[in-house]
Tab-separated table of C-alpha atoms and ligand atoms in Angstrom:
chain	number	residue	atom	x	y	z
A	1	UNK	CA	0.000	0.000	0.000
A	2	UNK	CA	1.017	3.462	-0.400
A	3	UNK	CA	0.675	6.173	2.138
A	4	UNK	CA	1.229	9.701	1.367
A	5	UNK	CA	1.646	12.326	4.136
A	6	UNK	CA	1.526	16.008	3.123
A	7	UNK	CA	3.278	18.043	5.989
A	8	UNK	CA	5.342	21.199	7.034
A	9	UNK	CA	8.678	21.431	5.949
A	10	UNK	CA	11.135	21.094	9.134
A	11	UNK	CA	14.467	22.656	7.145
A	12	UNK	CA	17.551	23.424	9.544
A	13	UNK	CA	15.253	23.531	13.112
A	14	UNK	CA	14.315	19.692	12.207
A	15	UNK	CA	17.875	18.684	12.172
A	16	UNK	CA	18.233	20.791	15.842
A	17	UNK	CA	15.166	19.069	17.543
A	18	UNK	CA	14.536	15.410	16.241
A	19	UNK	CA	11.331	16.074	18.911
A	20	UNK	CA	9.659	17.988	15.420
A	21	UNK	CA	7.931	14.639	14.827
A	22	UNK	CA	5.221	16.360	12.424
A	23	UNK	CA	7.859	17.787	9.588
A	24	UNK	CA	8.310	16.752	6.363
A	25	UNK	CA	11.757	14.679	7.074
A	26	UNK	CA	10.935	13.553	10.364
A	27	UNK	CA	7.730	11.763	8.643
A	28	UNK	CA	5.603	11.493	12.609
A	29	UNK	CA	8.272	8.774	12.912
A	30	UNK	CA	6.576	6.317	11.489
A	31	UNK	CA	8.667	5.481	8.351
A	32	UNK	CA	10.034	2.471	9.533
A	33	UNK	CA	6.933	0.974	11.091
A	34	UNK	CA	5.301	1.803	7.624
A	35	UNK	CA	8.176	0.015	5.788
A	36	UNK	CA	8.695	-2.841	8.197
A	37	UNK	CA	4.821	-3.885	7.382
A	38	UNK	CA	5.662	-4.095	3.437
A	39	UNK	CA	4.107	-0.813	2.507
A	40	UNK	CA	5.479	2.394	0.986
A	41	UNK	CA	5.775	5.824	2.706
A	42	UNK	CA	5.780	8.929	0.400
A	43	UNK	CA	6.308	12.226	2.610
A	44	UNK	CA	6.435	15.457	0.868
A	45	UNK	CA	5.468	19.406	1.670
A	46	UNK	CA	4.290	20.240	-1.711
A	47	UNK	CA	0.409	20.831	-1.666
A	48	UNK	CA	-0.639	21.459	-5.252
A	49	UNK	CA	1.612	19.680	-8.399
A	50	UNK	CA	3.448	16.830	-6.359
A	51	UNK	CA	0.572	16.202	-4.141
A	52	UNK	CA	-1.883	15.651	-7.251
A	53	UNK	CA	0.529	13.582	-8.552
A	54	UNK	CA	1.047	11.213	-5.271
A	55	UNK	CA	-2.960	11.222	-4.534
A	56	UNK	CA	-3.814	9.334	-7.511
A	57	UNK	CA	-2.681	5.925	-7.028
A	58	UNK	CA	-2.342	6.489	-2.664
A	59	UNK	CA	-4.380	4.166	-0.505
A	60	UNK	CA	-3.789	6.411	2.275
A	61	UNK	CA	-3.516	10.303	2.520
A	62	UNK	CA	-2.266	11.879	6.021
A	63	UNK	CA	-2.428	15.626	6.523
A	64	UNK	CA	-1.312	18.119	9.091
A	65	UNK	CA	-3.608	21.185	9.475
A	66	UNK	CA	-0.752	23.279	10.149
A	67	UNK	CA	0.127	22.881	6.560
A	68	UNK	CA	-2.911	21.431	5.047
A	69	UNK	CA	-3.144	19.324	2.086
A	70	UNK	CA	-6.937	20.444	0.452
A	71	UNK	CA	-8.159	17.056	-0.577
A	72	UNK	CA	-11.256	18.503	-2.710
A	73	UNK	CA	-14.127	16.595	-4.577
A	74	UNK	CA	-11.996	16.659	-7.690
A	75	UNK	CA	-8.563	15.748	-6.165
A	76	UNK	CA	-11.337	12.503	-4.170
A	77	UNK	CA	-12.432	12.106	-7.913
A	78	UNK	CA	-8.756	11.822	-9.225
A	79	UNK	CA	-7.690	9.235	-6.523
A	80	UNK	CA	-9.582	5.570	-7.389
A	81	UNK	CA	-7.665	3.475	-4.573
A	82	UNK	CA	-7.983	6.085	-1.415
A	83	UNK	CA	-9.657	4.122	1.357
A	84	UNK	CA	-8.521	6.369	4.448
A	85	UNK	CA	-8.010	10.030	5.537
A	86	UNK	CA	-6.577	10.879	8.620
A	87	UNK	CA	-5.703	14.482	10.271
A	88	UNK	CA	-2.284	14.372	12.120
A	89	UNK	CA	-3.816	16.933	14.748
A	90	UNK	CA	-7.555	17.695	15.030
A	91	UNK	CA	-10.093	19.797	13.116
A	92	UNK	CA	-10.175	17.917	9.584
A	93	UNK	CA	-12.060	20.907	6.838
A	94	UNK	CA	-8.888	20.328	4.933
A	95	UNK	CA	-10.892	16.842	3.637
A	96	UNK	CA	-13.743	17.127	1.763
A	97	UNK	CA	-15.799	15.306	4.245
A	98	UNK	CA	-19.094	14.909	2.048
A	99	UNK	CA	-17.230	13.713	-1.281
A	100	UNK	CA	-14.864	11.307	1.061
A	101	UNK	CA	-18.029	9.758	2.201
A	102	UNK	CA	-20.039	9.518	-1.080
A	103	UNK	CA	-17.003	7.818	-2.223
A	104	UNK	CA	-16.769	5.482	1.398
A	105	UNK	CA	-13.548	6.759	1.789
A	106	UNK	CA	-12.951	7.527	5.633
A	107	UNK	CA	-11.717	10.019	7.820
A	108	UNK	CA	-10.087	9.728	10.914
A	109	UNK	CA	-7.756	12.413	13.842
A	110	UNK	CA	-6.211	12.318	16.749
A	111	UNK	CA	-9.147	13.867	18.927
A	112	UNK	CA	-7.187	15.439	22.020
A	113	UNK	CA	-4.342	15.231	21.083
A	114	UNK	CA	-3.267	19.143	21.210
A	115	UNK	CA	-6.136	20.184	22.654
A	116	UNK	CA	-4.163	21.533	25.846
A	117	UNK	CA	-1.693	22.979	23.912
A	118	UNK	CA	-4.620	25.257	21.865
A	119	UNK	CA	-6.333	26.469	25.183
A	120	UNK	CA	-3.119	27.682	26.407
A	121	UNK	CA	-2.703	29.729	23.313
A	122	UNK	CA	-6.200	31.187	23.735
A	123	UNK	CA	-5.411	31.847	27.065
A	124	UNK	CA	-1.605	33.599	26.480
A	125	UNK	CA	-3.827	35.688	23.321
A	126	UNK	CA	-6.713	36.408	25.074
A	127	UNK	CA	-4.163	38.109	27.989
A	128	UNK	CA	-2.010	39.535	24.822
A	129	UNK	CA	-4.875	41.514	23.540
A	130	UNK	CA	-6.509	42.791	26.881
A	131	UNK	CA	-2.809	44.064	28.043
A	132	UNK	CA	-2.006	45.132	24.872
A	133	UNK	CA	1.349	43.066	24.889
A	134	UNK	CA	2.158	43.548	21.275
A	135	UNK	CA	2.541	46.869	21.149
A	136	UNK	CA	4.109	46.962	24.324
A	137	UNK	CA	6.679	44.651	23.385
A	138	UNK	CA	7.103	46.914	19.830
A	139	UNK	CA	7.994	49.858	22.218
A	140	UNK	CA	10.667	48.092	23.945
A	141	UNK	CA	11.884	46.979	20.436
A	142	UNK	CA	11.463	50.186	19.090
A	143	UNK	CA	14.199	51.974	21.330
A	144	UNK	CA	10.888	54.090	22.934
A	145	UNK	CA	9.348	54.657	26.761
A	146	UNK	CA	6.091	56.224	25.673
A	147	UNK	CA	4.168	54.778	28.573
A	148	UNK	CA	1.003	56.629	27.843
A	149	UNK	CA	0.293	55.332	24.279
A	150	UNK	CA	0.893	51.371	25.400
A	151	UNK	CA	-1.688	52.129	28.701
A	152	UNK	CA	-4.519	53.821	26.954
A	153	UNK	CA	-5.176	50.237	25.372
A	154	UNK	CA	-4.327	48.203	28.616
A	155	UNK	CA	-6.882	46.323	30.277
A	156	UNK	CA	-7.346	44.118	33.524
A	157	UNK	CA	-9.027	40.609	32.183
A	158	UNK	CA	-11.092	40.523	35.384
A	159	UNK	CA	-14.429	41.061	35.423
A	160	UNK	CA	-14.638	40.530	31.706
A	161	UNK	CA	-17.584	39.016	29.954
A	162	UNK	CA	-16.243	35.877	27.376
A	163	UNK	CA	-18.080	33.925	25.339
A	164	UNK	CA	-17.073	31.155	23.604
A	165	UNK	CA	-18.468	30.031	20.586
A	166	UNK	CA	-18.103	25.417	20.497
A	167	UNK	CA	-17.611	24.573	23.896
A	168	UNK	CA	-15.675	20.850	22.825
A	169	UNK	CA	-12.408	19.919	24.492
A	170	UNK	CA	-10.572	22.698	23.674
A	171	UNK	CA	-13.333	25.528	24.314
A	172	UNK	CA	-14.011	23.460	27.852
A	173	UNK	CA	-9.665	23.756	28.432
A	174	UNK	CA	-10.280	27.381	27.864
A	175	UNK	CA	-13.067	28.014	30.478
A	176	UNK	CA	-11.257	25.949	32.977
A	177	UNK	CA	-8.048	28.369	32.106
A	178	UNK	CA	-10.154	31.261	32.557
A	179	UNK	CA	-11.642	30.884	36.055
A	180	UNK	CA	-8.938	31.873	37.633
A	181	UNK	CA	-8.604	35.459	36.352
A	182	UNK	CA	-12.286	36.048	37.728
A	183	UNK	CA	-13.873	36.413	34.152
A	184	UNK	CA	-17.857	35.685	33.669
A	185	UNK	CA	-17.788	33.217	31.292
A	186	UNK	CA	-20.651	31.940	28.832
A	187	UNK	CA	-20.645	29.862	26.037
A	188	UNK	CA	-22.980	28.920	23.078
A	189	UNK	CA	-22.362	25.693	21.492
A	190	UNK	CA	-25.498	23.491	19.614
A	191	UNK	CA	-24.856	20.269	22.080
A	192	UNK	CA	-25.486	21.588	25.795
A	193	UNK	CA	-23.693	20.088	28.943
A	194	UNK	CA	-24.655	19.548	31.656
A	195	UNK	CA	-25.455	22.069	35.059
A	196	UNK	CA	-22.564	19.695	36.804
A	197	UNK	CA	-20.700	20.264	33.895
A	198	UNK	CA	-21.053	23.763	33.481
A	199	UNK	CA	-20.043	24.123	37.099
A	200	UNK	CA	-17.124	22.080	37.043
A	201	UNK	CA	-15.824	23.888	33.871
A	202	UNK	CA	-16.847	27.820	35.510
A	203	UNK	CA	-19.033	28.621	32.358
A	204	UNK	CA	-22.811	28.946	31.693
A	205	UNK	CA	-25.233	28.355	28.917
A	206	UNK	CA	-25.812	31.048	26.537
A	207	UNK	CA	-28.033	31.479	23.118
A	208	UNK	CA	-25.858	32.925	20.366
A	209	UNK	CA	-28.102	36.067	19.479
A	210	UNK	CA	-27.581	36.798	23.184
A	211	UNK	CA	-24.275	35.674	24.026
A	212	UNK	CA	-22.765	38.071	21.497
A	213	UNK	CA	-23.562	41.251	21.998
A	214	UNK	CA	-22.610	41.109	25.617
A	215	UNK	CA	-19.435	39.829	25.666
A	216	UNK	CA	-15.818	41.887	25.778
A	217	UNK	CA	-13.740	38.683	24.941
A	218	UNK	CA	-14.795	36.104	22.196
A	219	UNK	CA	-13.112	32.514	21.474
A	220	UNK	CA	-14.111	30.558	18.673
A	221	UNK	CA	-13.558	26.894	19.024
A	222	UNK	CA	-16.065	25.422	16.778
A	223	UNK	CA	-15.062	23.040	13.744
A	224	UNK	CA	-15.125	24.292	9.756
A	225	UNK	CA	-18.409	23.237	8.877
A	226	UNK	CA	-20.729	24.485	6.429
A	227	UNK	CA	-22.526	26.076	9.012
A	228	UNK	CA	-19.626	27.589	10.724
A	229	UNK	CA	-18.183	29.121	6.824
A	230	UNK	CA	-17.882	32.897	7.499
A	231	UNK	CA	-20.088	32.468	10.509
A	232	UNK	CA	-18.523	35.889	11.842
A	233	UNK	CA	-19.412	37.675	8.815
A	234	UNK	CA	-19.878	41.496	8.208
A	235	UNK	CA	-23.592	41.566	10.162
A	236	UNK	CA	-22.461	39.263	12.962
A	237	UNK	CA	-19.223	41.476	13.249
A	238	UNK	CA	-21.833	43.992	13.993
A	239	UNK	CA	-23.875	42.809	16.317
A	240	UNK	CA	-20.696	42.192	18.564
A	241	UNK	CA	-20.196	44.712	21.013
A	242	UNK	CA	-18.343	47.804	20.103
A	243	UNK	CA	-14.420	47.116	21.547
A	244	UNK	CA	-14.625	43.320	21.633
A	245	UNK	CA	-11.475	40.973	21.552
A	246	UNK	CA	-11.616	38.344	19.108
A	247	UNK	CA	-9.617	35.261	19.489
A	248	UNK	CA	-9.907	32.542	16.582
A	249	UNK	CA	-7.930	29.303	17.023
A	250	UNK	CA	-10.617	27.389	15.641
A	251	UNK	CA	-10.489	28.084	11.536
A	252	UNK	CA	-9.454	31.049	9.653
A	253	UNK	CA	-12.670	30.180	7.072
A	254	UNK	CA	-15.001	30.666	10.166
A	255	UNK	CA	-14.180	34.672	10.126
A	256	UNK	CA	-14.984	36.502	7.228
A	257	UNK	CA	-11.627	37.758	5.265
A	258	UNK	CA	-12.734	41.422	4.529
A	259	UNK	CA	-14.876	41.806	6.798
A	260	UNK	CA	-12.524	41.056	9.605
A	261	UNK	CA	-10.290	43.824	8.554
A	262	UNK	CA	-12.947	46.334	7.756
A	263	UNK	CA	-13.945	46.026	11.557
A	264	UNK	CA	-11.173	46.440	13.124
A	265	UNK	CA	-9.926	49.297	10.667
A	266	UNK	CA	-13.170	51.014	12.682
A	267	UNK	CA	-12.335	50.185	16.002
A	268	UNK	CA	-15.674	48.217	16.335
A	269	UNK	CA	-13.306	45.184	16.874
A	270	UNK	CA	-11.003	46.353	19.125
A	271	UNK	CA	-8.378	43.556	18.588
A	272	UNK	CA	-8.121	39.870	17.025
A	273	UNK	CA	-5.871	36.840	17.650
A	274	UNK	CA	-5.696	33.580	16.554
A	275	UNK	CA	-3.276	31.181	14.517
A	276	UNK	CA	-5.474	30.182	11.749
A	277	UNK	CA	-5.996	31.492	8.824
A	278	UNK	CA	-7.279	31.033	5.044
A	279	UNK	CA	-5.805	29.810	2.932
A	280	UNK	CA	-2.483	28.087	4.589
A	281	UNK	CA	0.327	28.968	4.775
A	282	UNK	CA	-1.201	32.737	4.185
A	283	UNK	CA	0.527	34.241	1.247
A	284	UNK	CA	2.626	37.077	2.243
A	285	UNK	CA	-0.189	39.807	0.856
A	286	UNK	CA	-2.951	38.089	3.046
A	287	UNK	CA	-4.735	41.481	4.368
A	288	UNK	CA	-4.611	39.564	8.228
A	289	UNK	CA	-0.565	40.302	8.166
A	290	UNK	CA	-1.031	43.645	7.900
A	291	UNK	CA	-4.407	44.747	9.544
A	292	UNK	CA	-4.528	46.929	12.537
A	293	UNK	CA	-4.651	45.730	16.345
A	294	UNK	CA	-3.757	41.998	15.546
A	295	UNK	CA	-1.812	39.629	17.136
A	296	UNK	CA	-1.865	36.731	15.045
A	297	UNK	CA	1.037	33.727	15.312
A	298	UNK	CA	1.161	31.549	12.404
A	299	UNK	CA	-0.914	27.968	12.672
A	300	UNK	CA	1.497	26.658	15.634
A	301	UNK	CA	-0.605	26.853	18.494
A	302	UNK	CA	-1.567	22.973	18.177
A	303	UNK	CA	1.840	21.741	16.970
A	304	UNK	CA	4.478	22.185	20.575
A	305	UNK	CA	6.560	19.183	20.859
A	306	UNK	CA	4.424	17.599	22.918
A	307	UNK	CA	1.364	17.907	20.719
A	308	UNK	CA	3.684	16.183	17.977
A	309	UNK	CA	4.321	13.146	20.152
A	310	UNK	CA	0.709	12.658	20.665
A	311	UNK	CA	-0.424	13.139	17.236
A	312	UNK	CA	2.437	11.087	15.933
A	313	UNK	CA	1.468	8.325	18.199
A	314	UNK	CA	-2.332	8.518	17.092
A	315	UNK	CA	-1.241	8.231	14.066
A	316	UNK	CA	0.595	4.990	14.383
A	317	UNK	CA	-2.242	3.819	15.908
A	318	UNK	CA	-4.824	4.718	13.466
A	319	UNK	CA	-2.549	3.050	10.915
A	320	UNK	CA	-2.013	0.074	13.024
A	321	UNK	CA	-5.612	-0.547	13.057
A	322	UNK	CA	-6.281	0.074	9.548
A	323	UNK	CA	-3.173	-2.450	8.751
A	324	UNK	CA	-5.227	-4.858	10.926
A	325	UNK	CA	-8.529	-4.564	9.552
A	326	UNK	CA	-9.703	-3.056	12.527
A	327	UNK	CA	-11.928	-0.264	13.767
A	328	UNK	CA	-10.624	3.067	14.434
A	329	UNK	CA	-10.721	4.062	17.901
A	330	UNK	CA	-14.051	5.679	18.056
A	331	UNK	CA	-13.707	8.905	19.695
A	332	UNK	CA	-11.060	9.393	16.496
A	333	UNK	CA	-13.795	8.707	13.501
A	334	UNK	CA	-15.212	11.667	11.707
A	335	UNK	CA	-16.356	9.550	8.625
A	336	UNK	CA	-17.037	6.344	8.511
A	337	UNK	CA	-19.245	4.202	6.508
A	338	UNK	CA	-20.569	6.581	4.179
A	339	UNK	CA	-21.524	9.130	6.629
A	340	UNK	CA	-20.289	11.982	8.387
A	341	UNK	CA	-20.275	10.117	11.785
A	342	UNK	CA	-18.527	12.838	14.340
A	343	UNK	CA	-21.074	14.460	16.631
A	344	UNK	CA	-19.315	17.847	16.199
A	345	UNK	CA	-19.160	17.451	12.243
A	346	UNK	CA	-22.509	15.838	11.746
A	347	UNK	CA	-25.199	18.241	12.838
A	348	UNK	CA	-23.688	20.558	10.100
A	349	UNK	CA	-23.920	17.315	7.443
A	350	UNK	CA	-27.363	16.238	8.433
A	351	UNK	CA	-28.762	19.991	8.280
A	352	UNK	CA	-27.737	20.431	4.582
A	353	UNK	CA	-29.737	17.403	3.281
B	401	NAI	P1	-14.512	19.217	19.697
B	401	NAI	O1	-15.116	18.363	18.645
B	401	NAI	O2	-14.179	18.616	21.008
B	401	NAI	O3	-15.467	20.465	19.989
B	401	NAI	C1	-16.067	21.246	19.006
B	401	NAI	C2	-17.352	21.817	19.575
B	401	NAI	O4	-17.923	22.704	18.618
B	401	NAI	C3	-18.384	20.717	19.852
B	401	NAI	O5	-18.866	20.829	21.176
B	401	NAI	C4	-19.476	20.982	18.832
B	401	NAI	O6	-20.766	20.631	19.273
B	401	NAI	C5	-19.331	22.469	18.602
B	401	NAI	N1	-19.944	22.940	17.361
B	401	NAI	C6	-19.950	22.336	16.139
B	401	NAI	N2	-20.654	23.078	15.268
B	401	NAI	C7	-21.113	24.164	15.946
B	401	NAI	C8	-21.916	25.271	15.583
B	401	NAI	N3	-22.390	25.420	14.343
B	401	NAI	N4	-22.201	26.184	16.537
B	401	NAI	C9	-21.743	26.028	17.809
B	401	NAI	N5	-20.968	24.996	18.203
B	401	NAI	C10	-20.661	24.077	17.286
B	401	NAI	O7	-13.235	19.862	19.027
B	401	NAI	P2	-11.988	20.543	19.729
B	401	NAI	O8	-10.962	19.538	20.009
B	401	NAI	O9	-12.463	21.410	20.842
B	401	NAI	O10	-11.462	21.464	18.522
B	401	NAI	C11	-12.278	22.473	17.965
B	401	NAI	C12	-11.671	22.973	16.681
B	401	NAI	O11	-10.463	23.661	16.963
B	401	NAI	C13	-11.263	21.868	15.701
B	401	NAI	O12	-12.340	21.427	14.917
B	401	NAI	C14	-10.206	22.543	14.880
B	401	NAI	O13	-10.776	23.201	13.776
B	401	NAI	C15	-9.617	23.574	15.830
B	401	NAI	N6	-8.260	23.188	16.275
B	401	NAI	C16	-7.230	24.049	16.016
B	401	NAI	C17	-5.950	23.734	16.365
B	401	NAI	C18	-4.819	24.698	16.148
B	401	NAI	O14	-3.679	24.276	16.132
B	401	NAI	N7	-5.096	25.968	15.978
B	401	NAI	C19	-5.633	22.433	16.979
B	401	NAI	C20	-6.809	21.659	17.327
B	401	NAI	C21	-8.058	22.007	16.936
């Protein structure tokens, strides 16, 4: 069999830290294991060209979202023998998740396995906006001591109102991160916990049209969905409250491009963060390099060295299994069988029908 995995380049800082599982040369470490089973493992960065050319006669495509390979409806079309899809991270809108299972083809990540390592990023960008560390940091940099233009933007996170928008395992990280700075904290997500839940995690309940215009801070932490496409377009922009904090770990494609940029050229936005963008990597033009008031970090947030052990060890399980002829491990399947199976994929799926 041949399995193709499309992933970051690791160049000099891979030959530094052989921890960099997820690059390129490094290959989630599971060359050998592929090998040592009889089948082939073809590892490349190239997304468009080499990629096509790999895809057509693969059994297996892996993909990091850091660097994502787009495996659309025609590229699905193109490739006769794919049988299996699998995200080396979480969140997996880089697939085509409706022609992959029209086609039985199925998808598969590593569900937690950098989920602590994005709510920490929310957490270190949610504090990085409030302060207004960037610009701080810029003065410093900058040879300057003008301690009146850094304050005027400087805000205690206490007593803030969040909301976060897909309370899953990383939005539920987030909360728990949160209680300590003595935020109010509600969420809106379209599967509800529980009261016990919501206690234990410091959050409460919310509906959307009324969680939004109330809140200082927002985190989005929802999947890419066809629901969720440009969900924070130019009217819900608007109906945020004038100075909010956006923080977007979730998927660039969930925030409207233009829009974004036109809000917080206004100051209606007061600030956004995030590490995820559309497309990726961003070309160097993409309008989020350059807008005003960001602090955005390029998709790294679920990729520390940790995150790459876990992921690389899902992996080689998911693969394991499949080698086997066995099930995936359940909590990992987002299509399977013909359907979109994942609870936090499938309500989008099932609505479009
Ligand atoms: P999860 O599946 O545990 O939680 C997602 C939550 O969003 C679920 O509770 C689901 O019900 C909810 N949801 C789905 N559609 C919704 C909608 N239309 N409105 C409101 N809520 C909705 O996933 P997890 O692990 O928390 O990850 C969330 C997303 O974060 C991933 O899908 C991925 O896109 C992104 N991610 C980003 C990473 C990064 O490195 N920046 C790393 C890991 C995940």
């Amino acid at each position: 069999m041949k399995i193709l995995l499309v992933t970051y380049p690791g160049g000099p800082a891979a030959k530094k830290e052989p921890r960099l599982l997820g690059c390129v040369e490094n290959a989630l470490g599971i060359r050998e294991f592929v090998e040592s089973k009889g089948h082939t493992l073809v590892s490349i960065s190239d997304t468009g060209t080499e990629m096509e050319k790999h895809l057509k006669d693969a059994d297996v495509c892996i993909a990091t979202p850091f660097w994502p390979a787009y495996v659309t409806r025609e590229r699905i079309a193109k490739s006769p023998k794919l049988k299996l899809l699998l995200t080396a991270g979480v969140g997996s809108d880089h697939f085509d998740l409706a022609a992959a299972a029209e086609r039985n083809i199925d998808v598969a990540e590593v569900t937690g396995s950098n989920v602590v390592s994005v709510a920490e990023h929310v957490v270190m960008q949610i504090l990085a906006l409030v302060r207004n560390y960037i610009p701080a940091y810029e003065e410093v940099i900058g040879g300057g001591w003008d301690i009146a233009k850094v304050a005027a933007r400087s805000h205690d996170l206490e007593d803030k109102v969040v909301g976060i928008f897909g309370m899953g395992r990383i939005g539920q990280r987030v909360a728990a991160r949160l209680k300590p700075f003595d935020v109010t904290c509600y969420y809106y997500d379209n599967r509800r916990m529980t009261t016990v839940e919501e206690q234990v995690v410091g959050t409460r309940y919310m509906p959307l049209e009324a969680m939004l215009p109330i809140c200082d801070i927002i985190s989005i932490n929802a999947p890419l969905t066809p629901a969720t496409q440009e969900f924070f377009n130019k009217k819900r922009l608007a109906s945020l409250k004038k100075g909010v904090y956006i923080v977007n770990t979730a998927r660039g494609r969930i925030v409207h491009t233009d829009a974004l940029v036109a809000a917080l050229k206004s100051g209606h936005v007061a600030a956004y963060a995030g590490d995820v963008w559309y497309p990726q990597p961003a070309p160097a033009d993409h309008p989020w390099r350059t807008m005003p008031n960001h602090a955005m970090t390029p998709h790294v947030s679920g990729t520390t060295l940790e995150a790459q052990k876990r992921y690389a060890d899902g992996i080689r399980d998911c693969l394991t299994r499949f080698f086997n002829g066995e099930a995936m491990q359940r909590d990992y399947v987002i299509v399977e069988g013909g359907r979109v199976a994942s609870p936090s994929y499938a309500y989008a799926f099932e609505k479009k029908k």
